XYZ file of C-alpha atoms in Angstrom:
760
model
C -28.257 -23.775 9.582
C -26.286 -25.052 11.760
C -23.818 -22.785 12.837
C -20.274 -24.160 12.719
C -18.662 -21.466 14.539
C -17.025 -23.400 16.386
C -15.457 -26.029 14.011
C -13.224 -23.911 12.362
C -10.977 -25.427 10.421
C -7.679 -24.896 9.714
C -6.332 -23.625 5.981
C -4.746 -25.764 3.164
C -1.106 -24.796 4.033
C -1.420 -21.503 3.330
C 2.225 -19.900 1.499
C 2.347 -16.936 3.943
C 2.271 -19.428 6.519
C 3.441 -22.352 6.075
C 3.653 -23.760 9.773
C 0.306 -23.797 9.836
C -0.673 -26.877 7.475
C -3.837 -29.361 8.559
C -3.018 -33.004 8.279
C -4.937 -34.718 5.465
C -7.826 -36.089 7.500
C -8.796 -32.417 8.356
C -8.589 -31.318 4.594
C -10.755 -34.144 2.961
C -13.043 -33.241 6.031
C -12.526 -29.202 4.707
C -13.428 -30.419 0.833
C -17.021 -31.991 2.215
C -17.901 -29.563 4.848
C -17.209 -27.085 1.760
C -19.259 -28.876 -1.048
C -22.176 -28.670 1.929
C -21.711 -25.500 2.490
C -21.828 -24.216 -1.174
C -24.780 -26.595 -2.581
C -27.495 -25.093 -1.172
C -25.562 -21.516 -2.348
C -24.976 -22.605 -5.624
C -27.611 -24.761 -7.034
C -29.643 -23.428 -9.339
C -27.178 -20.473 -9.908
C -25.901 -19.612 -13.543
C -22.649 -17.601 -13.994
C -22.266 -15.102 -16.897
C -21.136 -17.713 -19.468
C -24.212 -19.737 -19.156
C -22.633 -22.327 -17.044
C -24.106 -23.858 -13.679
C -22.109 -22.255 -10.686
C -22.408 -25.169 -8.693
C -21.179 -27.563 -11.734
C -18.034 -25.253 -12.363
C -17.000 -25.411 -8.575
C -17.210 -29.524 -8.897
C -15.193 -28.752 -11.560
C -12.292 -26.800 -10.669
C -12.002 -28.860 -7.682
C -11.686 -31.748 -10.386
C -9.010 -30.138 -12.240
C -6.773 -29.099 -8.979
C -7.415 -32.659 -8.075
C -5.917 -34.169 -11.186
C -2.323 -31.558 -10.445
C -2.145 -32.768 -6.648
C -3.583 -30.324 -4.814
C -4.784 -30.933 -1.420
C -8.229 -31.963 -0.404
C -8.314 -28.476 1.405
C -7.309 -26.797 -1.622
C -10.023 -28.522 -3.214
C -12.768 -27.049 -0.784
C -11.535 -23.101 -0.951
C -12.896 -23.917 -4.743
C -16.328 -24.385 -3.324
C -16.059 -21.029 -0.585
C -14.799 -18.730 -3.535
C -18.254 -19.390 -6.058
C -20.008 -19.440 -2.353
C -19.043 -16.319 -1.024
C -20.531 -14.723 -4.253
C -24.213 -15.043 -2.719
C -23.577 -14.108 1.157
C -23.785 -10.679 2.216
C -20.520 -10.801 4.496
C -18.595 -13.626 2.527
C -15.183 -12.879 4.670
C -17.351 -12.702 8.222
C -19.295 -15.647 7.459
C -16.804 -17.715 5.756
C -13.620 -16.557 8.743
C -16.360 -18.184 11.157
C -17.057 -21.161 10.143
C -13.719 -22.716 8.148
C -11.197 -20.053 9.746
C -9.279 -16.598 8.632
C -6.776 -18.787 6.581
C -10.244 -19.501 3.740
C -12.030 -16.192 4.378
C -8.305 -14.620 2.930
C -7.716 -16.518 0.110
C -11.459 -15.930 -0.766
C -11.806 -12.099 -0.056
C -8.306 -12.108 -2.441
C -9.813 -14.353 -5.337
C -12.598 -11.957 -5.065
C -10.939 -9.084 -5.652
C -8.742 -10.599 -8.032
C -11.905 -11.410 -10.349
C -12.978 -8.385 -9.938
C -10.010 -6.205 -11.174
C -9.832 -8.967 -14.436
C -13.816 -8.038 -15.215
C -12.863 -4.659 -15.175
C -10.288 -4.313 -16.999
C -10.868 -7.309 -19.531
C -12.761 -5.039 -22.272
C -10.597 -2.104 -22.039
C -7.209 -3.919 -21.836
C -7.521 -6.877 -25.134
C -8.866 -3.595 -26.800
C -7.414 -0.342 -28.573
C -4.750 1.212 -26.691
C -5.286 -1.401 -23.833
C -1.634 -2.535 -23.701
C -0.738 -0.039 -20.756
C -3.859 -1.390 -18.834
C -3.215 -4.919 -19.537
C 0.565 -4.450 -18.020
C -1.215 -2.646 -15.036
C -3.861 -5.580 -14.589
C -0.865 -8.308 -15.166
C 0.950 -6.044 -12.184
C -1.714 -6.157 -9.969
C -2.224 -9.667 -10.358
C 1.360 -10.728 -9.506
C 0.359 -8.439 -6.460
C -2.277 -10.777 -5.051
C -0.210 -13.677 -6.042
C 2.426 -12.357 -3.482
C 0.065 -12.149 -1.012
C -1.007 -15.840 -1.394
C 0.678 -18.182 -3.640
C -2.733 -20.164 -3.733
C -4.582 -17.480 -5.836
C -2.457 -18.940 -9.198
C -3.708 -22.649 -8.552
C -7.452 -21.073 -8.382
C -7.412 -19.192 -11.327
C -5.545 -21.372 -13.521
C -8.567 -23.923 -13.015
C -11.029 -21.890 -13.013
C -10.222 -20.359 -16.641
C -9.315 -24.352 -17.992
C -12.894 -25.330 -16.350
C -14.827 -22.287 -18.405
C -12.978 -23.056 -21.398
C -14.023 -26.233 -21.265
C -18.030 -26.053 -20.410
C -17.451 -24.012 -23.468
C -16.166 -26.768 -25.599
C -17.903 -29.360 -24.415
C -21.282 -26.836 -24.753
C -20.441 -26.250 -28.222
C -20.969 -22.697 -27.430
C -18.790 -19.650 -28.827
C -15.997 -18.833 -26.395
C -15.893 -14.666 -26.151
C -12.887 -13.840 -28.033
C -11.575 -11.592 -25.134
C -12.144 -14.782 -22.805
C -9.635 -16.712 -25.207
C -7.252 -13.628 -25.845
C -6.854 -13.062 -21.977
C -6.599 -17.416 -21.411
C -3.995 -17.164 -24.327
C -2.202 -13.911 -23.501
C -2.257 -14.050 -19.833
C -3.599 -17.687 -18.282
C -1.525 -19.828 -20.443
C 2.100 -18.052 -20.293
C 1.266 -17.953 -16.482
C 1.238 -21.617 -16.178
C 4.055 -21.755 -18.726
C 6.153 -20.059 -15.827
C 4.691 -21.919 -13.311
C 5.904 -25.132 -14.844
C 2.501 -26.209 -14.534
C 2.393 -28.389 -17.897
C -0.945 -30.195 -18.035
C -3.166 -26.507 -16.984
C -1.016 -24.948 -19.794
C -1.222 -27.131 -22.642
C -4.994 -27.140 -22.428
C -5.747 -23.473 -21.659
C -3.045 -23.028 -24.990
C -5.416 -25.556 -27.401
C -8.466 -24.549 -25.982
C -7.926 -21.023 -26.701
C -6.059 -21.603 -30.567
C -9.394 -23.744 -30.733
C -11.440 -20.297 -30.036
C -9.410 -17.930 -31.482
C -8.971 -18.971 -34.503
C -11.132 -22.468 -35.519
C -10.125 -23.243 -39.053
C -6.171 -23.526 -38.400
C -7.391 -26.230 -35.103
C -9.285 -27.997 -37.603
C -6.391 -27.987 -40.377
C -4.106 -29.043 -37.877
C -5.913 -31.632 -36.116
C -7.279 -33.349 -39.209
C -3.043 -33.444 -40.016
C -2.775 -35.304 -36.619
C -5.699 -37.499 -37.274
C -4.691 -38.722 -40.642
C -1.519 -40.118 -39.053
C -2.569 -40.530 -35.402
C -3.130 -44.784 -36.226
C 0.196 -45.097 -37.653
C 1.853 -42.212 -35.125
C 0.392 -44.836 -31.887
C 1.403 -47.964 -33.356
C 4.965 -46.269 -33.803
C 4.744 -44.588 -30.624
C 3.818 -47.835 -29.064
C 6.371 -50.232 -30.348
C 9.186 -47.353 -29.463
C 7.886 -47.493 -26.148
C 8.394 -51.217 -26.215
C 12.240 -51.481 -27.429
C 13.553 -48.715 -25.356
C 11.565 -50.471 -22.420
C 13.242 -53.742 -22.640
C 16.754 -51.940 -23.609
C 17.345 -50.189 -20.537
C 15.556 -53.238 -18.477
C 18.406 -55.145 -20.447
C 20.821 -52.085 -18.919
C 19.946 -52.859 -15.940
C 18.003 -49.092 -15.429
C 14.676 -49.003 -13.576
C 12.596 -46.796 -15.900
C 9.090 -46.287 -16.432
C 8.702 -45.662 -20.362
C 5.315 -43.581 -21.428
C 4.716 -42.176 -24.755
C 3.472 -38.747 -24.746
C 1.195 -37.087 -26.366
C 1.452 -33.656 -28.315
C -0.567 -31.122 -28.091
C -1.755 -29.154 -31.374
C -0.711 -25.638 -30.415
C 2.261 -26.680 -29.941
C 2.673 -28.303 -33.177
C 1.510 -25.399 -34.877
C 3.601 -23.130 -32.975
C 6.772 -25.205 -33.999
C 5.348 -25.794 -37.762
C 5.152 -21.751 -37.644
C 8.045 -21.163 -35.868
C 10.343 -23.143 -38.166
C 8.496 -23.504 -40.974
C 8.377 -26.892 -40.922
C 5.548 -29.623 -42.341
C 4.239 -31.985 -39.896
C 5.821 -34.923 -41.206
C 9.524 -32.474 -39.726
C 7.719 -32.069 -36.199
C 10.114 -34.527 -34.479
C 8.227 -34.299 -31.138
C 5.020 -35.455 -32.874
C 6.392 -38.955 -31.451
C 7.753 -38.584 -27.971
C 8.938 -40.932 -25.282
C 9.039 -40.217 -21.439
C 11.846 -42.098 -19.956
C 11.226 -41.778 -15.728
C 14.007 -43.383 -13.889
C 15.185 -43.462 -10.051
C 17.572 -40.988 -9.967
C 20.169 -38.092 -11.193
C 22.553 -40.902 -12.700
C 19.854 -42.670 -13.747
C 19.143 -40.206 -16.455
C 22.911 -39.857 -17.699
C 22.845 -43.909 -18.086
C 19.843 -44.089 -19.787
C 20.862 -41.257 -21.870
C 23.845 -42.624 -23.100
C 22.021 -46.447 -23.807
C 19.580 -44.218 -25.730
C 22.484 -42.510 -27.677
C 24.384 -46.079 -28.228
C 20.931 -47.602 -29.537
C 19.798 -44.475 -31.975
C 21.166 -42.073 -33.632
C 21.195 -38.641 -32.499
C 19.782 -35.722 -35.127
C 22.196 -33.128 -34.421
C 21.935 -30.201 -32.461
C 18.573 -31.382 -30.792
C 20.065 -32.498 -27.720
C 18.942 -29.809 -23.916
C 20.440 -30.795 -20.531
C 17.842 -28.694 -18.400
C 19.251 -31.042 -15.411
C 22.664 -29.511 -15.175
C 21.313 -25.787 -16.382
C 17.326 -25.905 -15.083
C 15.125 -23.385 -16.776
C 14.410 -20.835 -14.898
C 11.221 -21.709 -13.601
C 13.091 -25.007 -11.778
C 12.531 -27.145 -14.998
C 14.790 -30.400 -14.873
C 14.833 -32.754 -18.000
C 16.816 -34.091 -20.217
C 15.489 -33.484 -23.977
C 17.166 -35.386 -26.836
C 15.822 -36.320 -30.778
C 16.996 -39.830 -31.889
C 16.013 -41.529 -35.256
C 13.659 -44.230 -34.086
C 14.278 -47.989 -36.138
C 12.076 -46.828 -39.170
C 14.513 -43.779 -39.575
C 11.401 -41.244 -38.064
C 12.356 -38.900 -35.460
C 11.572 -40.056 -32.386
C 11.793 -36.954 -28.963
C 12.761 -38.459 -25.633
C 12.700 -37.221 -22.372
C 14.357 -38.487 -19.635
C 13.859 -37.566 -15.640
C 13.681 -38.455 -11.835
C 10.611 -39.120 -10.151
C 10.818 -35.605 -8.377
C 11.458 -33.966 -11.593
C 8.676 -35.690 -13.091
C 6.057 -34.112 -10.555
C 7.646 -30.638 -10.554
C 7.474 -30.576 -14.479
C 3.551 -31.819 -14.803
C 2.293 -29.716 -11.663
C 5.315 -26.803 -11.018
C 3.887 -25.005 -7.781
C 1.312 -27.167 -7.530
C 3.751 -29.331 -6.058
C 4.404 -26.948 -3.387
C 0.718 -27.858 -2.035
C 0.846 -31.945 -2.293
C 1.081 -33.574 1.166
C -0.450 -36.339 2.945
C -0.533 -37.494 6.311
C 2.958 -37.257 8.121
C 1.137 -36.550 11.732
C 0.214 -33.029 13.106
C 1.395 -30.126 10.639
C 3.464 -32.221 7.882
C 3.832 -31.422 4.404
C 4.415 -34.443 1.191
C 5.295 -36.984 3.590
C 8.218 -35.120 5.920
C 6.771 -33.899 9.348
C 7.060 -29.930 9.612
C 10.639 -29.058 10.695
C 12.797 -25.583 10.297
C 14.727 -27.005 7.237
C 11.532 -27.943 5.746
C 9.874 -25.288 6.348
C 12.816 -23.211 4.542
C 12.820 -25.216 1.784
C 9.430 -24.723 0.986
C 9.914 -20.787 1.183
C 12.691 -20.849 -0.920
C 10.402 -22.525 -3.326
C 8.317 -19.900 -2.738
C 10.995 -17.062 -3.545
C 11.819 -19.207 -6.475
C 7.875 -19.204 -7.943
C 7.533 -15.201 -7.081
C 10.315 -14.275 -8.454
C 8.941 -16.276 -12.328
C 6.130 -13.912 -11.850
C 8.754 -11.343 -11.609
C 10.473 -12.732 -14.935
C 7.179 -12.753 -16.066
C 6.430 -9.670 -15.645
C 9.206 -7.997 -16.975
C 9.167 -9.873 -20.086
C 5.702 -8.851 -20.371
C 6.658 -4.569 -20.358
C 9.367 -5.197 -22.550
C 7.383 -7.468 -25.283
C 4.407 -5.022 -25.246
C 6.992 -1.839 -25.499
C 8.299 -3.399 -28.433
C 4.663 -4.588 -29.981
C 3.470 -0.890 -29.602
C 6.712 0.412 -30.586
C 7.082 -0.954 -33.743
C 3.473 -0.689 -35.315
C 2.840 1.903 -37.433
C 2.299 4.910 -35.668
C -1.232 6.954 -37.258
C 0.925 10.598 -36.735
C 4.461 11.168 -36.471
C 5.827 10.012 -33.884
C 3.772 8.084 -32.094
C 4.633 4.490 -31.633
C 7.993 5.437 -29.698
C 5.404 7.642 -27.937
C 2.628 4.906 -26.955
C 5.260 2.710 -26.504
C 7.037 4.844 -23.323
C 4.053 5.311 -22.103
C 3.436 1.490 -21.829
C 6.922 0.788 -20.248
C 6.057 3.377 -17.696
C 3.150 1.580 -15.783
C 5.820 -1.208 -14.992
C 9.313 0.210 -15.148
C 8.519 2.285 -12.688
C 8.128 -0.225 -9.597
C 10.027 -3.100 -8.162
C 9.366 -5.807 -6.199
C 11.563 -7.435 -3.411
C 11.239 -9.902 -0.614
C 11.268 -10.233 2.952
C 13.788 -12.757 4.146
C 10.430 -15.099 5.159
C 8.957 -14.631 1.141
C 6.369 -12.207 1.407
C 6.613 -9.945 -1.413
C 6.735 -5.993 -0.801
C 6.077 -3.116 -3.760
C 8.408 -0.634 -3.831
C 8.941 2.761 -6.242
C 11.737 1.833 -8.961
C 14.866 3.123 -7.397
C 14.375 2.242 -3.886
C 16.334 1.805 -1.024
C 16.832 -0.502 1.908
C 15.218 2.679 3.887
C 12.818 2.531 1.465
C 12.170 -1.179 2.212
C 11.761 -0.548 5.577
C 9.819 2.188 6.302
C 7.346 0.015 3.761
C 7.558 -3.172 6.310
C 6.627 -0.406 9.630
C 7.208 3.375 10.503
C 9.055 2.197 13.551
C 11.436 -0.262 11.618
C 12.257 2.502 9.242
C 13.200 4.902 11.754
C 15.596 2.281 13.839
C 16.833 1.353 10.338
C 20.596 1.127 10.514
C 22.315 -1.547 7.912
C 20.952 -4.163 5.567
C 21.686 -7.175 3.956
C 20.521 -7.631 -0.065
C 20.969 -11.454 -0.704
C 22.928 -12.191 2.435
C 25.611 -9.501 1.363
C 25.621 -6.008 3.646
C 25.276 -3.206 1.152
C 25.055 0.972 1.969
C 21.316 2.067 2.672
C 21.287 4.321 -0.450
C 21.869 0.871 -2.748
C 19.177 1.073 -5.370
C 17.286 -1.967 -4.970
C 16.523 -4.473 -8.033
C 13.578 -7.185 -9.180
C 13.713 -10.270 -6.556
C 16.516 -9.141 -4.182
C 15.918 -10.228 -0.839
C 16.598 -7.642 1.544
C 16.823 -8.247 5.887
C 17.098 -4.956 7.356
C 19.829 -4.742 10.799
C 18.082 -2.233 13.379
C 18.773 -0.654 16.482
C 16.975 -1.154 19.498
C 15.515 2.234 19.972
C 16.856 5.619 17.948
C 15.537 7.787 14.651
C 16.377 8.600 11.678
C 19.546 10.841 10.234
C 18.843 14.251 8.548
C 20.764 13.324 6.360
C 18.224 10.605 4.435
C 16.331 13.551 3.289
C 18.910 14.931 1.253
C 18.117 14.282 -2.504
C 21.436 14.645 -3.035
C 22.896 11.420 -1.240
C 19.649 9.066 -2.606
C 18.584 7.506 0.691
C 14.791 7.572 -0.171
C 13.142 7.347 -3.311
C 9.391 6.479 -1.632
C 7.574 10.002 -0.949
C 5.760 8.313 2.054
C 9.236 6.755 3.140
C 10.089 10.616 3.528
C 7.037 11.652 4.948
C 7.191 9.926 7.896
C 10.584 11.224 8.112
C 9.640 14.971 8.063
C 6.657 13.757 10.351
C 9.536 12.406 13.124
C 12.093 15.338 12.819
C 8.928 17.485 13.158
C 7.881 15.705 15.769
C 11.351 16.062 17.717
C 11.445 19.801 16.893
C 7.141 19.577 18.570
C 8.408 18.106 21.549
C 11.829 19.950 22.095
C 9.540 23.245 21.919
C 6.618 21.769 24.354
C 9.792 21.077 26.660
C 10.882 25.052 26.570
C 7.419 26.255 27.148
C 7.067 23.717 29.946
C 10.128 24.603 31.113
C 9.704 28.507 31.105
C 6.195 28.704 32.404
C 6.915 26.659 35.465
C 9.681 28.428 36.609
C 7.110 31.374 36.210
C 4.751 29.587 38.201
C 7.557 28.627 41.014
C 8.273 32.504 41.488
C 5.053 33.578 41.638
C 4.576 30.749 44.320
C 1.875 29.755 42.130
C 3.001 26.065 41.380
C -0.396 24.157 42.911
C -2.067 25.959 39.459
C -2.986 23.729 37.576
C -1.412 24.008 34.171
C -4.653 23.007 32.046
C -6.669 25.538 34.157
C -4.043 28.136 33.891
C -4.336 27.618 29.646
C -7.938 27.048 29.574
C -7.609 31.417 31.210
C -5.152 32.025 28.566
C -7.990 31.184 25.788
C -5.716 28.040 24.809
C -7.504 24.661 24.180
C -4.866 23.015 25.973
C -1.652 23.251 28.218
C 0.506 21.848 25.067
C -1.226 24.598 23.020
C -0.175 27.181 25.661
C 3.540 25.893 25.563
C 3.742 25.615 22.381
C 3.551 29.483 21.586
C 5.547 30.149 24.803
C 8.197 28.056 23.354
C 8.700 29.646 20.162
C 8.221 32.984 22.201
C 5.307 34.173 20.166
C 3.635 34.233 23.487
C 4.677 36.854 26.169
C 4.792 35.368 29.788
C 3.861 39.388 30.840
C -0.005 37.873 30.138
C 0.635 35.356 32.525
C 2.005 37.327 34.733
C -0.836 40.085 34.865
C -3.377 37.382 35.488
C -1.569 35.633 38.785
C -0.807 39.250 39.987
C -4.106 41.458 39.918
C -3.068 42.407 43.427
C 0.263 44.194 42.751
C -0.707 46.077 39.283
C 2.175 48.852 39.705
C 5.198 46.817 38.353
C 3.044 46.154 35.365
C 2.196 49.642 34.972
C 4.739 51.434 35.694
C 6.341 51.387 32.087
C 2.568 52.479 31.381
C 2.777 55.818 29.095
C 1.274 59.318 30.895
C -2.646 60.266 29.293
C -1.787 62.739 26.212
C -2.046 66.258 27.400
C -3.382 68.218 24.501
C -0.928 71.204 23.826
C -2.651 73.753 25.619
C -2.211 71.959 28.514
C -5.905 71.010 29.995
C -5.282 70.397 33.712
C -5.711 67.235 34.871
C -4.192 65.111 31.652
C -7.888 64.564 30.923
C -8.819 62.714 33.577
C -10.011 64.791 36.924
C -9.443 63.004 40.025
C -12.290 64.344 43.194
C -10.875 65.777 45.718
C -7.656 65.802 44.928
C -5.330 68.490 42.972
C -2.410 67.834 40.401
C -2.104 63.829 41.222
C -0.427 62.132 38.089
C -2.517 59.731 36.081
C -1.614 56.494 33.716
C -3.961 54.476 31.950
C -3.977 51.204 33.218
C -2.590 48.500 30.549
C -5.196 45.718 31.593
C -8.590 47.038 30.397
C -7.302 50.034 28.517
C -9.967 53.100 29.421
C -11.171 55.507 26.747
C -13.842 58.050 26.810
C -16.454 57.559 26.924
C -16.420 54.072 29.356
C -16.944 54.929 32.728
C -14.003 54.357 35.013
C -12.995 54.375 38.560
C -9.218 55.303 40.010
C -6.820 53.030 41.869
C -3.788 54.496 44.129
C -0.706 52.724 43.636
C 2.779 53.261 45.979
C 4.970 55.931 43.985
C 3.232 56.072 40.665
C 0.245 57.990 41.246
C -3.926 57.086 40.101
C -4.018 53.583 37.169
C -6.959 54.361 35.588
C -9.538 51.673 35.054
C -12.556 50.986 33.416
C -15.520 49.527 36.250
C -16.162 47.084 34.998
C -12.212 45.869 34.736
C -12.258 42.566 36.729
C -8.154 43.603 37.932
C -10.363 46.519 39.247
C -12.631 44.914 41.403
C -10.241 42.886 42.411
C -7.715 45.074 44.023
C -11.044 47.145 45.200
C -11.882 44.154 47.164
C -8.559 43.726 48.948
C -8.000 47.990 49.355
C -11.523 49.535 49.041
C -9.493 52.664 50.646
C -7.733 53.162 47.849
C -10.937 52.878 44.936
C -11.443 56.403 44.467
C -13.429 58.275 41.935
C -12.657 59.832 38.630
C -14.107 61.612 35.395
C -12.993 62.329 32.659
C -12.199 66.009 31.512
C -13.618 67.931 28.564
C -11.316 69.588 26.528
C -11.705 73.327 25.189
C -12.540 74.396 22.357
C -9.037 75.130 21.437
C -8.171 71.950 22.364
C -6.844 69.627 20.375
C -8.634 66.454 21.618
C -6.259 63.756 23.393
C -6.063 60.118 21.889
C -6.359 56.374 23.851
C -4.193 53.364 23.457
C -7.422 50.742 23.539
C -6.767 46.722 23.051
C -8.649 45.055 19.777
C -9.014 41.444 19.909
C -9.392 39.501 16.602
C -10.732 35.993 16.015
C -10.447 34.753 12.515
C -9.881 31.869 9.770
C -5.744 32.094 9.014
C -4.676 33.133 5.877
C -2.582 34.611 3.410
C -3.046 38.682 3.177
C -5.150 38.898 6.621
C -3.074 40.826 8.421
C -3.209 43.406 5.527
C -6.755 43.332 4.471
C -7.150 44.431 8.678
C -4.323 46.815 8.667
C -6.220 48.823 5.720
C -9.541 49.333 7.629
C -7.887 50.666 10.457
C -5.911 53.289 8.055
C -9.339 54.108 6.413
C -10.937 54.715 9.805
C -8.559 56.921 10.495
C -7.018 55.036 13.348
C -3.251 54.977 13.879
C -1.968 50.853 14.983
C 1.240 51.758 16.929
C 1.493 47.595 17.961
C 0.614 43.950 16.935
C 0.225 40.665 18.518
C -0.518 38.152 16.593
C -0.512 34.255 17.033
C -1.846 30.858 14.862
C -3.207 27.668 15.566
C -4.626 24.820 14.503
C -8.224 23.533 15.640
C -11.178 21.575 14.451
C -11.648 23.894 11.550
C -8.602 24.814 10.295
C -5.966 27.022 11.120
C -6.832 29.995 13.373
C -5.233 33.433 13.809
C -5.732 35.247 16.730
C -4.588 39.027 16.373
C -4.959 41.569 19.732
C -4.005 44.993 17.361
C -3.234 48.649 19.798
C -5.140 51.234 18.898
C -5.112 55.456 19.273
C -8.587 56.391 19.258
C -10.119 59.910 20.327
C -12.723 57.844 22.336
C -14.468 54.513 22.225
C -17.319 54.772 19.755
C -14.582 55.352 17.206
C -13.638 52.284 17.806
C -16.685 50.588 17.807
C -17.243 51.703 14.073
C -13.630 49.914 13.397
C -14.962 46.883 14.626
C -17.730 46.765 12.624
C -16.200 47.416 9.452
C -13.521 44.735 10.610
C -16.344 42.139 11.291
C -17.038 42.009 7.504
C -13.160 41.774 6.431
C -12.995 37.784 4.532
C -12.351 35.316 7.120
C -12.679 36.759 10.347
C -15.279 35.463 12.927
C -14.970 37.638 16.139
C -14.148 41.152 16.723
C -14.428 43.395 19.574
C -12.596 45.004 22.440
C -10.349 43.209 24.816
């Protein structure tokens, strides 16, 4: 297949990027290329309904063309269905037609998957809540790109048309979904052409007997009605022409479902449905609308209570027109609708009118070059459309709650409970707009601070004020559906601690609260690291070791990084004495000055348990760096004024000192205690590494107690790593000999979660 990677085509006016419209010639080229691209993929393929895939895509493109959508919008129909047969559709379509088409295709595919997965459950027993959730997901999809609205409505209409043309039975769930979801959506958005046809076809499939009966009633009067409508049309056209009002007068057909609803809702016979005969008058401007209305009321008798001015008071979706019912020359009622050409296009095409554009130079719409003011009008139109979707969601939620709550309960109190549950699915969320008309989903009661964090974490941190619908409001103001929110942010800064106070109601979103907490935790950690670094660097300055690399120092001390060392030092969980001992092995006297003397037996056995060869009575101390105990091989080092420091023979500190001062290293040995003596005890350091958990310290202490070892000191710290929280503990215990320590370590190693247990 010929590659199209170098021929990416601009998408047709995606609402999320209104300034990127292609001109009409590029749109037409996109339509041709899209069909050529899709034809080999769709030819011979059959959809789940039984309709041919290529025929369905042609039908959807035709419906879009009929409501005035641009050629490039029609091209999207082919790409959406072709994507079902591509391995990497987003990538392939993005390279061939551009990212806007690729995004639209993937968004439409996701929405179709949601509908297919939820359809059976949503329309069955107990499915109201799931159906409401589906409405919400549709709303969110439409909020991201409103072109999805047209594609989905056109696709559903084409499916119903195919069932009607092929005279096959349409699945009931498809008809219900068309009636309950798609037709109301088209109604909300003012796309009357699609709305009427969806309603009539769904009516035909869901209640065929009633449909045929109403059709027969209408057909019986068809010839008479058509003659009467044509006579009334000619007479009204002549009347307006004589009044010098330029107007186009059209006969308007009435659809069967609309007739049936009026007959049912008002208990009328077919003769009493006034707008079975209807005329539409299209004039040049608003003043001409009222002039034409005055002429109609002069010439015909108005029916009381049947006049509506939707120009002065437009409908919520922007629909404008004058509606009146008058008695014709034959005394029978005729409905007359009067509107301008712009009002007519909006009434017929609704949101589709916002996608229509003609060649107006590069990047133009509807014959108007793309200017800032025009783009703003389109953005305002998009907001209006999305507000209609929000209103539709609220109305849908309310009606579902009423229907379910009013239904007969199978058990006591079931109805209201179910009704509340249905409402909860939608009442816990709100949808608001950015100034660029992007839809943002927030929890109910959310504030401008929640909104800022939903847009970007950094914007949330710097949030200092907010405008809601143009007015400044406090940051803890609850937002409601459909509001436009603009954040006022500082150039730099962070959140306020007040935001975490639940009584002040600044935050409702758990995600936003987590981001604020993370910011303060990061600030606290930064302060702790700064304090720890300062203490370590001051110590290195005192020792004259500023050239020492901090990462290397941390590694020597058993830490994974310098920051890990700074953190425990900054929290006062790690003594700087450990760093001093590492940096000053040649001068152990200062570190050993406060070391306890070796405990003697009560009989006063000479030498305090250690014999110094060649020396009589000399004070001895046990070095704290290696904690020697019998039967360790030991050596002595004569300190200046502090006696002999006893080290284990393999002590690294002793080896370093002995290399520098070999004359001060002496041989020593353990003294054997007499039979009547109480044996001395020796302090020994035990290092344990384990999985940090609750009760770990207690379990290890119990082991030492069972082994009859007295714990005289504990130093513990916890660090986060790849395998979770790690506890590093140093126990100082008293033992008569090292053999007792080895036995205790074997018992400690069996404690759950302990990875390493060794003598330090």
